[in-house]
C-alpha cells in the first residue's frame, strides 16, 4: 500500500515547489522554472559556492588590511615575520594598520586562491542561467548576466594586476578597484544603488 502511494507522488514537483518557495523567501521572482532535475542540482552547487564566495570576500577585505603595502619592500619572500627594514620612511618603520603585515609571497598566494573561489561562483551562475533559464519560454533571468560579466571583468583586472605585481613589483596596484567591484555586486549594494538612481531620476525630472 505504501509502495503504491509513493509511486503516485510527484517527487520532482515537490522539489520544484520547494525551490520556488526558497526563491520567494530570497526575493527572487521567476514565472517559469526548468523541468529538469539537474537544474535543481546545479542550483544547489551554486548555493554552496555562494557561501564560499561570501567568505572569500570577507577574506579579501582582511587581506587588504594585512597585506604588505606596495610602497614597502615587496620582495616575494615567504618569511613568517615582517622585516624591520621593509617599510621604512625617513628611518622609521611605518605600519599604517598598526599591525605586522603578511609577507608579500603569502599574500599573493592567498589572493590567487580567493580569486579562484570567486571565479567558481561566477562560472556556476553563468552555467545555470545559460543552460536552464535562457531557453525557457518566456526567457527567465535567474541571474543577471551583466553582473556576471562585471564580476568576471573584475577578476581579469585583478589577475592582470597580480601578474604585473609578481613580475615587476610596481609601487601601485589596481587590486582595490576589483575588490571594490566585487562588493558592489552584493545584493544589498545593488538594491541600494537602484533606489539611489530612482531617486536621482525623480529629482532630475522635477528639476527639468
mmCIF file of C-alpha atoms in Angstrom:
data_model
loop_
_atom_site.group_PDB
_atom_site.id
_atom_site.type_symbol
_atom_site.label_atom_id
_atom_site.label_comp_id
_atom_site.label_asym_id
_atom_site.label_seq_id
_atom_site.Cartn_x
_atom_site.Cartn_y
_atom_site.Cartn_z
ATOM 1 C CA UNK A 1 0.000 0.000 0.000
ATOM 2 C CA UNK A 2 2.776 2.372 0.943
ATOM 3 C CA UNK A 3 4.620 1.477 -2.224
ATOM 4 C CA UNK A 4 1.577 2.341 -4.297
ATOM 5 C CA UNK A 5 1.166 5.685 -2.566
ATOM 6 C CA UNK A 6 4.842 6.526 -3.116
ATOM 7 C CA UNK A 7 4.505 5.650 -6.788
ATOM 8 C CA UNK A 8 1.879 8.352 -7.178
ATOM 9 C CA UNK A 9 3.970 11.063 -5.543
ATOM 10 C CA UNK A 10 5.431 13.670 -7.878
ATOM 11 C CA UNK A 11 8.873 13.975 -6.276
ATOM 12 C CA UNK A 12 10.163 16.431 -8.864
ATOM 13 C CA UNK A 13 7.067 18.586 -8.426
ATOM 14 C CA UNK A 14 7.708 18.734 -4.670
ATOM 15 C CA UNK A 15 11.353 19.636 -5.210
ATOM 16 C CA UNK A 16 10.408 22.348 -7.693
ATOM 17 C CA UNK A 17 7.819 23.757 -5.266
ATOM 18 C CA UNK A 18 10.491 23.858 -2.546
ATOM 19 C CA UNK A 19 12.798 25.661 -4.989
ATOM 20 C CA UNK A 20 10.100 28.243 -5.723
ATOM 21 C CA UNK A 21 9.453 28.784 -2.009
ATOM 22 C CA UNK A 22 13.151 29.300 -1.316
ATOM 23 C CA UNK A 23 13.375 31.863 -4.119
ATOM 24 C CA UNK A 24 10.343 33.768 -2.841
ATOM 25 C CA UNK A 25 11.942 33.965 0.604
ATOM 26 C CA UNK A 26 15.083 35.387 -1.047
ATOM 27 C CA UNK A 27 13.068 37.894 -3.135
ATOM 28 C CA UNK A 28 13.716 36.064 -6.422
ATOM 29 C CA UNK A 29 10.661 36.235 -8.680
ATOM 30 C CA UNK A 30 10.619 33.728 -11.550
ATOM 31 C CA UNK A 31 7.495 32.864 -13.553
ATOM 32 C CA UNK A 32 8.700 29.621 -15.159
ATOM 33 C CA UNK A 33 11.142 27.029 -13.830
ATOM 34 C CA UNK A 34 13.008 24.398 -15.859
ATOM 35 C CA UNK A 35 11.543 20.876 -15.797
ATOM 36 C CA UNK A 36 14.936 19.269 -15.334
ATOM 37 C CA UNK A 37 16.073 17.812 -12.002
ATOM 38 C CA UNK A 38 19.670 18.564 -12.947
ATOM 39 C CA UNK A 39 18.781 22.266 -12.898
ATOM 40 C CA UNK A 40 17.977 21.957 -9.206
ATOM 41 C CA UNK A 41 21.259 20.116 -8.596
ATOM 42 C CA UNK A 42 23.163 22.878 -10.388
ATOM 43 C CA UNK A 43 21.361 25.448 -8.253
ATOM 44 C CA UNK A 44 22.429 23.554 -5.114
ATOM 45 C CA UNK A 45 26.039 23.726 -6.289
ATOM 46 C CA UNK A 46 25.658 27.468 -6.748
ATOM 47 C CA UNK A 47 24.244 27.885 -3.233
ATOM 48 C CA UNK A 48 27.296 26.207 -1.708
ATOM 49 C CA UNK A 49 29.585 28.205 -3.996
ATOM 50 C CA UNK A 50 27.880 31.414 -2.864
ATOM 51 C CA UNK A 51 28.623 30.585 0.783
ATOM 52 C CA UNK A 52 32.306 30.180 -0.091
ATOM 53 C CA UNK A 53 32.102 33.345 -2.212
ATOM 54 C CA UNK A 54 30.937 35.475 0.720
ATOM 55 C CA UNK A 55 33.649 34.054 2.946
ATOM 56 C CA UNK A 56 36.219 34.778 0.238
ATOM 57 C CA UNK A 57 35.001 38.386 0.032
ATOM 58 C CA UNK A 58 35.492 38.749 3.777
ATOM 59 C CA UNK A 59 38.959 37.224 3.435
ATOM 60 C CA UNK A 60 39.810 39.730 0.676
ATOM 61 C CA UNK A 61 38.785 42.603 2.941
ATOM 62 C CA UNK A 62 41.040 41.216 5.688
ATOM 63 C CA UNK A 63 43.821 40.675 3.152
ATOM 64 C CA UNK A 64 43.590 44.355 2.220
ATOM 65 C CA UNK A 65 44.305 45.190 5.864
ATOM 66 C CA UNK A 66 47.100 42.685 6.441
ATOM 67 C CA UNK A 67 48.927 42.595 3.081
ATOM 68 C CA UNK A 68 52.200 44.484 2.662
ATOM 69 C CA UNK A 69 51.607 47.908 1.001
ATOM 70 C CA UNK A 70 53.277 48.428 -2.357
ATOM 71 C CA UNK A 71 55.353 51.347 -1.051
ATOM 72 C CA UNK A 72 57.218 48.881 1.196
ATOM 73 C CA UNK A 73 59.850 46.396 0.103
ATOM 74 C CA UNK A 74 57.668 43.914 -1.810
ATOM 75 C CA UNK A 75 60.189 41.143 -2.462
ATOM 76 C CA UNK A 76 58.230 37.899 -2.809
ATOM 77 C CA UNK A 77 59.614 36.183 0.255
ATOM 78 C CA UNK A 78 57.661 33.744 2.415
ATOM 79 C CA UNK A 79 59.120 34.782 5.774
ATOM 80 C CA UNK A 80 56.988 34.473 8.869
ATOM 81 C CA UNK A 81 57.703 37.940 10.221
ATOM 82 C CA UNK A 82 57.906 41.457 8.900
ATOM 83 C CA UNK A 83 61.463 42.553 8.300
ATOM 84 C CA UNK A 84 62.094 45.794 10.243
ATOM 85 C CA UNK A 85 63.560 47.444 7.144
ATOM 86 C CA UNK A 86 60.648 46.524 4.844
ATOM 87 C CA UNK A 87 58.528 49.627 5.450
ATOM 88 C CA UNK A 88 60.989 52.385 6.262
ATOM 89 C CA UNK A 89 60.116 56.068 5.885
ATOM 90 C CA UNK A 90 62.836 58.506 6.974
ATOM 91 C CA UNK A 91 64.488 55.784 9.005
ATOM 92 C CA UNK A 92 61.304 54.711 10.842
ATOM 93 C CA UNK A 93 59.243 51.548 10.412
ATOM 94 C CA UNK A 94 55.718 52.613 9.385
ATOM 95 C CA UNK A 95 52.806 50.190 9.626
ATOM 96 C CA UNK A 96 49.632 52.007 8.568
ATOM 97 C CA UNK A 97 47.347 49.348 10.067
ATOM 98 C CA UNK A 98 49.296 49.275 13.312
ATOM 99 C CA UNK A 99 49.877 45.512 12.933
ATOM 100 C CA UNK A 100 52.569 43.386 11.258
ATOM 101 C CA UNK A 101 51.971 42.797 7.575
ATOM 102 C CA UNK A 102 51.597 39.460 5.822
ATOM 103 C CA UNK A 103 54.746 38.645 3.788
ATOM 104 C CA UNK A 104 54.142 39.514 0.098
ATOM 105 C CA UNK A 105 54.685 35.940 -1.080
ATOM 106 C CA UNK A 106 51.973 34.508 1.140
ATOM 107 C CA UNK A 107 49.719 37.458 0.372
ATOM 108 C CA UNK A 108 49.941 36.753 -3.346
ATOM 109 C CA UNK A 109 49.254 33.026 -2.909
ATOM 110 C CA UNK A 110 46.222 33.757 -0.724
ATOM 111 C CA UNK A 111 44.912 36.334 -3.198
ATOM 112 C CA UNK A 112 45.061 33.880 -6.113
ATOM 113 C CA UNK A 113 43.322 31.188 -4.041
ATOM 114 C CA UNK A 114 40.476 33.568 -3.139
ATOM 115 C CA UNK A 115 40.142 34.650 -6.774
ATOM 116 C CA UNK A 116 39.599 31.019 -7.797
ATOM 117 C CA UNK A 117 36.752 30.751 -5.273
ATOM 118 C CA UNK A 118 35.143 33.880 -6.747
ATOM 119 C CA UNK A 119 35.620 32.537 -10.274
ATOM 120 C CA UNK A 120 33.811 29.289 -9.436
ATOM 121 C CA UNK A 121 30.761 31.198 -8.207
ATOM 122 C CA UNK A 122 30.548 33.359 -11.343
ATOM 123 C CA UNK A 123 31.008 30.343 -13.634
ATOM 124 C CA UNK A 124 28.234 28.411 -11.881
ATOM 125 C CA UNK A 125 25.906 31.421 -12.158
ATOM 126 C CA UNK A 126 26.580 31.622 -15.890
ATOM 127 C CA UNK A 127 26.052 27.905 -16.415
ATOM 128 C CA UNK A 128 22.745 27.824 -14.533
ATOM 129 C CA UNK A 129 21.416 30.839 -16.440
ATOM 130 C CA UNK A 130 22.560 29.731 -19.909
ATOM 131 C CA UNK A 131 21.754 26.011 -19.640
ATOM 132 C CA UNK A 132 18.422 26.117 -17.837
ATOM 133 C CA UNK A 133 16.809 29.563 -17.976
ATOM 134 C CA UNK A 134 17.808 31.185 -21.275
ATOM 135 C CA UNK A 135 15.908 28.514 -23.243
ATOM 136 C CA UNK A 136 12.643 28.783 -21.336
ATOM 137 C CA UNK A 137 9.606 30.361 -22.987
ATOM 138 C CA UNK A 138 9.367 33.124 -21.998
ATOM 139 C CA UNK A 139 13.049 33.537 -21.177
ATOM 140 C CA UNK A 140 13.695 33.917 -17.443
ATOM 141 C CA UNK A 141 16.502 35.901 -15.841
ATOM 142 C CA UNK A 142 17.520 33.906 -12.791
ATOM 143 C CA UNK A 143 20.949 35.535 -12.716
ATOM 144 C CA UNK A 144 21.827 38.922 -14.175
ATOM 145 C CA UNK A 145 24.327 38.277 -16.966
ATOM 146 C CA UNK A 146 25.613 41.846 -16.801
ATOM 147 C CA UNK A 147 26.515 41.337 -13.152
ATOM 148 C CA UNK A 148 28.311 38.100 -14.034
ATOM 149 C CA UNK A 149 30.243 39.797 -16.852
ATOM 150 C CA UNK A 150 31.182 42.631 -14.497
ATOM 151 C CA UNK A 151 32.404 40.166 -11.879
ATOM 152 C CA UNK A 152 34.464 38.274 -14.458
ATOM 153 C CA UNK A 153 35.896 41.555 -15.738
ATOM 154 C CA UNK A 154 36.976 42.440 -12.190
ATOM 155 C CA UNK A 155 38.649 39.032 -11.896
ATOM 156 C CA UNK A 156 40.515 39.606 -15.155
ATOM 157 C CA UNK A 157 41.628 43.020 -13.898
ATOM 158 C CA UNK A 158 42.874 41.578 -10.607
ATOM 159 C CA UNK A 159 44.576 38.651 -12.350
ATOM 160 C CA UNK A 160 46.391 41.094 -14.648
ATOM 161 C CA UNK A 161 47.346 43.164 -11.612
ATOM 162 C CA UNK A 162 48.682 40.061 -9.806
ATOM 163 C CA UNK A 163 50.864 39.114 -12.797
ATOM 164 C CA UNK A 164 52.254 42.643 -13.121
ATOM 165 C CA UNK A 165 52.934 42.785 -9.387
ATOM 166 C CA UNK A 166 54.671 39.393 -9.369
ATOM 167 C CA UNK A 167 56.894 40.286 -12.322
ATOM 168 C CA UNK A 168 57.628 43.995 -11.936
ATOM 169 C CA UNK A 169 56.745 44.832 -8.308
ATOM 170 C CA UNK A 170 55.307 48.302 -9.078
ATOM 171 C CA UNK A 171 54.575 50.912 -6.389
ATOM 172 C CA UNK A 172 50.879 50.990 -7.258
ATOM 173 C CA UNK A 173 48.253 48.260 -7.672
ATOM 174 C CA UNK A 174 44.758 48.172 -9.174
ATOM 175 C CA UNK A 175 43.518 45.327 -6.966
ATOM 176 C CA UNK A 176 41.474 47.729 -4.843
ATOM 177 C CA UNK A 177 39.306 48.519 -7.894
ATOM 178 C CA UNK A 178 38.490 44.834 -8.438
ATOM 179 C CA UNK A 179 37.834 44.215 -4.744
ATOM 180 C CA UNK A 180 35.514 47.205 -4.589
ATOM 181 C CA UNK A 181 33.750 45.875 -7.683
ATOM 182 C CA UNK A 182 33.082 42.516 -6.001
ATOM 183 C CA UNK A 183 31.497 44.291 -3.043
ATOM 184 C CA UNK A 184 29.324 46.362 -5.396
ATOM 185 C CA UNK A 185 27.744 43.104 -6.633
ATOM 186 C CA UNK A 186 26.367 42.223 -3.202
ATOM 187 C CA UNK A 187 22.525 42.220 -3.275
ATOM 188 C CA UNK A 188 22.234 44.897 -0.580
ATOM 189 C CA UNK A 189 24.550 47.201 -2.525
ATOM 190 C CA UNK A 190 22.813 46.689 -5.877
ATOM 191 C CA UNK A 191 19.401 47.289 -4.250
ATOM 192 C CA UNK A 192 20.663 50.492 -2.666
ATOM 193 C CA UNK A 193 22.148 51.619 -5.996
ATOM 194 C CA UNK A 194 18.796 51.085 -7.757
ATOM 195 C CA UNK A 195 16.999 53.112 -5.085
ATOM 196 C CA UNK A 196 19.518 55.953 -5.352
ATOM 197 C CA UNK A 197 19.289 56.013 -9.159
ATOM 198 C CA UNK A 198 15.484 56.013 -8.998
ATOM 199 C CA UNK A 199 15.529 58.948 -6.591
ATOM 200 C CA UNK A 200 18.028 60.843 -8.735
ATOM 201 C CA UNK A 201 15.862 60.305 -11.819
ATOM 202 C CA UNK A 202 12.823 61.672 -9.989
ATOM 203 C CA UNK A 203 14.799 64.698 -8.792
ATOM 204 C CA UNK A 204 16.103 65.385 -12.297
ATOM 205 C CA UNK A 205 12.616 65.060 -13.814
ATOM 206 C CA UNK A 206 11.220 67.547 -11.248
ATOM 207 C CA UNK A 207 14.095 69.977 -11.792
ATOM 208 C CA UNK A 208 13.699 69.869 -15.559
#
